[in-house]
Coordinates of C-alpha atoms and ligand atoms in Angstrom, one line a residue:
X1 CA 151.3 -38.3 22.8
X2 CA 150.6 -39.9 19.1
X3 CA 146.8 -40.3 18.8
X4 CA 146.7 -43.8 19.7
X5 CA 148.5 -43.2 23.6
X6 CA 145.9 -40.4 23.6
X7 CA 142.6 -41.5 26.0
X8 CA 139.8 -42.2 23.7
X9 CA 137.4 -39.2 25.8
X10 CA 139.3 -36.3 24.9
X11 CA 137.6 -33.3 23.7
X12 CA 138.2 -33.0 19.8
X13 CA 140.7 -31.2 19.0
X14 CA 141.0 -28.5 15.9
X15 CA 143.0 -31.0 13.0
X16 CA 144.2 -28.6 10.4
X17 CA 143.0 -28.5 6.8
X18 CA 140.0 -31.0 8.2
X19 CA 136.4 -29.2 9.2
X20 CA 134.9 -32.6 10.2
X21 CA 136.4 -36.1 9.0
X22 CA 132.8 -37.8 10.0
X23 CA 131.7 -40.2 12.2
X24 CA 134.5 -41.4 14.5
X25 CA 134.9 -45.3 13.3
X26 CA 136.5 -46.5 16.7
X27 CA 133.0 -46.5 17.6
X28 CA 131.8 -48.5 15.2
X29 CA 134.8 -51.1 15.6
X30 CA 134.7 -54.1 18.1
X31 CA 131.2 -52.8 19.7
X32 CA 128.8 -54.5 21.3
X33 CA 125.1 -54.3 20.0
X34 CA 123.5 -52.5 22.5
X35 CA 127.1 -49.7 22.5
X36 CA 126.5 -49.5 18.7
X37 CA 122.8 -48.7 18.7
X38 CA 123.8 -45.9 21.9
X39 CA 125.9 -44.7 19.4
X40 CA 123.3 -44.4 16.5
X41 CA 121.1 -42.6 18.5
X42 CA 123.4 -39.6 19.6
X43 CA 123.7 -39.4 16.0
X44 CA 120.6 -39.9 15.1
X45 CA 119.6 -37.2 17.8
X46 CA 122.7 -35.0 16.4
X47 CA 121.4 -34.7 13.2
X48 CA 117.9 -33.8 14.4
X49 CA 118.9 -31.2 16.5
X50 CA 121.5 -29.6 14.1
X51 CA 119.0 -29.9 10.9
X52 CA 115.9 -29.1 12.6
X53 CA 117.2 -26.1 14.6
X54 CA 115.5 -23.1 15.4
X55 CA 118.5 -21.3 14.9
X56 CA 120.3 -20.1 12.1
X57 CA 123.6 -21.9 11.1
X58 CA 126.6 -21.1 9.3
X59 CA 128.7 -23.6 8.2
X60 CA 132.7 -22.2 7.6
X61 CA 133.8 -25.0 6.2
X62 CA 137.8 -24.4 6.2
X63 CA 138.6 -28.0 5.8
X64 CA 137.7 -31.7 4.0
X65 CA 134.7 -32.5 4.7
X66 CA 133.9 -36.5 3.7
X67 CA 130.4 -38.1 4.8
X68 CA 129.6 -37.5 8.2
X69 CA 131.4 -34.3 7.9
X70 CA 129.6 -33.5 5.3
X71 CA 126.0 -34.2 6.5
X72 CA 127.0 -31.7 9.4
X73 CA 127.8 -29.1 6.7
X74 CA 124.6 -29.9 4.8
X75 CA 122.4 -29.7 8.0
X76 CA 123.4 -25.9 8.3
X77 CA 121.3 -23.2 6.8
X78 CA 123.9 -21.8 4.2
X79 CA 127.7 -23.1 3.8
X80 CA 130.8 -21.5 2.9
X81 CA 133.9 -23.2 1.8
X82 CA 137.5 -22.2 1.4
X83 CA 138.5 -22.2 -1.9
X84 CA 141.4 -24.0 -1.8
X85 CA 142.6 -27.2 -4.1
X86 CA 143.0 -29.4 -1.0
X87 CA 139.8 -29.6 0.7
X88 CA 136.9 -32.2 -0.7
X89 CA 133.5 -32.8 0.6
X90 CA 131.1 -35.0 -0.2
X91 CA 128.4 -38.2 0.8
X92 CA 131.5 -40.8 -0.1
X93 CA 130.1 -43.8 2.2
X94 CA 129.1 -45.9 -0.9
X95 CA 132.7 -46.5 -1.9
X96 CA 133.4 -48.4 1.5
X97 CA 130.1 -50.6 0.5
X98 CA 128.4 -48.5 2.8
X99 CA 124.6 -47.3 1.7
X100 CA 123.5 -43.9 3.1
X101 CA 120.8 -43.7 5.6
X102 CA 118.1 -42.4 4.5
X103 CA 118.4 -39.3 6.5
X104 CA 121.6 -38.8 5.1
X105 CA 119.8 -38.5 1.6
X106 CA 117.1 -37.2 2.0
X107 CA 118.8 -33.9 3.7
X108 CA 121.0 -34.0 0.4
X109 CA 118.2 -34.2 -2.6
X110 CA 116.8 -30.9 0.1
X111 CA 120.3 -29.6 -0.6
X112 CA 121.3 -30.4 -4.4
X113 CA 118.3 -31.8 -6.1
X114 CA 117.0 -35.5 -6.7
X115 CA 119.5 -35.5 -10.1
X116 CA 122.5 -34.3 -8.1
X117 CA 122.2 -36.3 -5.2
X118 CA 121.5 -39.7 -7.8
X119 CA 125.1 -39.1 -8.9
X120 CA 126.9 -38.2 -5.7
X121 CA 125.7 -41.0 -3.7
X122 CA 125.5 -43.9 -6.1
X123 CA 128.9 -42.9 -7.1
X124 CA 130.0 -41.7 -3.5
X125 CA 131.5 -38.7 -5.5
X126 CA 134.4 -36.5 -3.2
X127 CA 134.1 -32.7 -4.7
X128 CA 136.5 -30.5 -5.0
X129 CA 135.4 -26.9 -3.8
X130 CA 134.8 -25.6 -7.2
X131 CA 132.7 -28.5 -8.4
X132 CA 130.7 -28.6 -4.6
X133 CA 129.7 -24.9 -5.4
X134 CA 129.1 -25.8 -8.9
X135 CA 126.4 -28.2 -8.1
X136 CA 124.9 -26.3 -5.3
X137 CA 126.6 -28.4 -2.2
X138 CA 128.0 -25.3 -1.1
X139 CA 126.9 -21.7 -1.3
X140 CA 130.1 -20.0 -1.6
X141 CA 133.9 -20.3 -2.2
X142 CA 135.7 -17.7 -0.4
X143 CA 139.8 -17.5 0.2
X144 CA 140.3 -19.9 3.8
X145 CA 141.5 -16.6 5.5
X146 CA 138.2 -14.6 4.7
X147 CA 136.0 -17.2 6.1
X148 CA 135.2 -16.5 10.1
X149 CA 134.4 -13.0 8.8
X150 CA 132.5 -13.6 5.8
X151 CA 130.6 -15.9 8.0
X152 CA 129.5 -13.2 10.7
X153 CA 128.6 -11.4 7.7
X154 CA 125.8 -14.3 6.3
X155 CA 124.9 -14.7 9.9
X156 CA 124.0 -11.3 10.1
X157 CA 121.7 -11.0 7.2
X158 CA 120.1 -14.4 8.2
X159 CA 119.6 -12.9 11.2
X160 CA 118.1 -9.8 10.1
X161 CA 114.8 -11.3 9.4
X162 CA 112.4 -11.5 11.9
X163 CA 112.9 -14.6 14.0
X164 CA 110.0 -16.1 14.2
X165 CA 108.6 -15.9 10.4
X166 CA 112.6 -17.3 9.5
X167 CA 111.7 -20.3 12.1
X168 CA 108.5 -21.4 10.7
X169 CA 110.0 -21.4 7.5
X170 CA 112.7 -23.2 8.0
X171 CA 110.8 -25.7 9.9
X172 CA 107.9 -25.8 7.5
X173 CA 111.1 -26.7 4.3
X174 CA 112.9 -29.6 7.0
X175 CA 109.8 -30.8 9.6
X176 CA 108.8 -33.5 6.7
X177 CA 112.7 -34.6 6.7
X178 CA 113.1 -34.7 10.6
X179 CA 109.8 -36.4 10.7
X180 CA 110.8 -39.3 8.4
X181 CA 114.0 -39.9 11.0
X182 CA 111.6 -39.7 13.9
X183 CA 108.8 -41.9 12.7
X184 CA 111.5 -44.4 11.3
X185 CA 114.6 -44.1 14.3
X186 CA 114.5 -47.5 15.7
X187 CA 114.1 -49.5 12.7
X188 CA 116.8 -47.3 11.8
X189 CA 118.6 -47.7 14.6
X190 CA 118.5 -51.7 14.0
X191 CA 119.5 -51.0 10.8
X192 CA 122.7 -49.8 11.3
X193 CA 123.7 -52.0 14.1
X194 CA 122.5 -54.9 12.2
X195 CA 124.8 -53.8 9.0
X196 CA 127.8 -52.9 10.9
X197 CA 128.5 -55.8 13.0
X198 CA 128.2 -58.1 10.1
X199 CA 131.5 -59.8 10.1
X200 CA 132.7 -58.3 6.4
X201 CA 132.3 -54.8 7.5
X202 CA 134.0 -55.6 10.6
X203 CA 137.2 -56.6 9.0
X204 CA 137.0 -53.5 6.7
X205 CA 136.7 -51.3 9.5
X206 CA 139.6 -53.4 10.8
X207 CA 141.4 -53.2 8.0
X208 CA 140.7 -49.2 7.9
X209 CA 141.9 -48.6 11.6
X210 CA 144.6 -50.6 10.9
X211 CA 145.4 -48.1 7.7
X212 CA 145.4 -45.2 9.7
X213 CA 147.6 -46.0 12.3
X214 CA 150.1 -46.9 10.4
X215 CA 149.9 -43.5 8.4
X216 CA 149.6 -41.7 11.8
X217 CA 153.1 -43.8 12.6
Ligands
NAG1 C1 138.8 -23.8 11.2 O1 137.9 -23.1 11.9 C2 137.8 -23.5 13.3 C3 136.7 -22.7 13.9 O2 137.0 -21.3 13.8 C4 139.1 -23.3 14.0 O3 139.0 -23.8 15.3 C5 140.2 -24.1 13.2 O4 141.4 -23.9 13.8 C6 140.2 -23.7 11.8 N1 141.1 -24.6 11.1 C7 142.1 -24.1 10.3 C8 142.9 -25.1 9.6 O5 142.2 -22.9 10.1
NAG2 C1 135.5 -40.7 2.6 O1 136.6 -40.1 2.1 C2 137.6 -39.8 3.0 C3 138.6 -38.9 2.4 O2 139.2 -39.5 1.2 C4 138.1 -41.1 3.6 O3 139.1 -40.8 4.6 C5 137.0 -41.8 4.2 O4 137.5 -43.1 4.6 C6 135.8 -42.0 3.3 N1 134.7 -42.4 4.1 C7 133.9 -43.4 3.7 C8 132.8 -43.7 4.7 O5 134.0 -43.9 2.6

């Protein structure tokens, strides 16, 4: 079946030369309030659970990775991307006329720096791999079909420390960024649901969908 037969609730499925394409924008589209703030939340709760985990995480990022994707990559503990001319990643929502969260930002400046992260999300910048590496977004480059095993590799020396020291580390670098989310979710929460249903980002989510299908076509 094309993608549009398809029933919206199947599991995702693996989409070559994409690691994550973001947040999934048929949830976004046509929602009522209370559907859009359920979906905020998961996300919200996503993030929080991904970014303030206890365990260590790896991101093999064999794919494009544009704004949601990429806040998935940049939640991980250390991120290695194929080097390959095809794939981007980067914060891009700014260029729809969407702003950030604040979430979203603050776990890049953690990532890149406040003088990085200025650029990339005023300008929603898209990096290639080479300039992602460059400016600290990603680790390492590696060739796509060295990546799974370079990956146990990290994971093993991330794992070699002793657990409990590496938690309480980890936590003591990210509690003050999952705290800021926590302290802030609902008005964050209305935040979002309040922006999207406005009737201009409506019709360019409309206008999006509409985009993709007939590319899909
Ligand atoms: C990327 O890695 C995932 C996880 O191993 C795998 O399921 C997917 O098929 C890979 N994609 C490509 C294009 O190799
Ligand atoms: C980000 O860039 C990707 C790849 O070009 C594009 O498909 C997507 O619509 C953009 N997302 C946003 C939120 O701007």
């Amino acid at each position: 079946p094309t993608a549009r037969e398809r029933p919206a609730r199947l599991p995702p499925q693996a989409v070559p030369g994409v690691f994550s394409a973001g947040l999934d924008i048929t949830e976004m589209c046509g929602r009522s309030e209370e559907r859009l703030a359920e979906f905020w939340r998961a996300v919200q709760e996503l993030w929080i659970l991904l970014y303030g985990s206890r365990l260590a995480t790896v991101a093999a990022i064999n794919g494009s990775s544009p704004a949601g994707g990429c806040l998935l990559a940049l939640s991980c503990d250390y991120r290695i991307m194929a080097d390959s001319r095809k794939y981007i990643i980067g914060l891009n929502e700014t260029r729809l006329g969407i702003v950030a969260p604040f979430w979203f930002k603050d776990c890049l400046v953690n990532t890149v720096g406040h003088r990085a992260a200025e650029r990339s999300l005023q300008l929603g910048i898209l990096y290639s791999a080479q300039e992602a590496l460059r400016i600290g977004l990603v680790d390492e480059l590696v060739p796509e079909d060295k990546i799974q095993a370079r990956a146990a590799e990290v994971m093993a020396e991330w794992l070699a420390v002793p657990d409990h020291a590496r938690q309480l580390s980890k936590s003591s670098l990210r509690k003050h960024a999952v705290d800021h989310l926590l302290m802030h979710r609902e008005a964050d929460v209305q935040n979002f649901v309040c922006f999207v249903s406005r009737d201009a980002i409506q019709q360019s989510l409309q206008r999006y969908m509409e985009g993709l299908k007939q590319k899909k076509a």
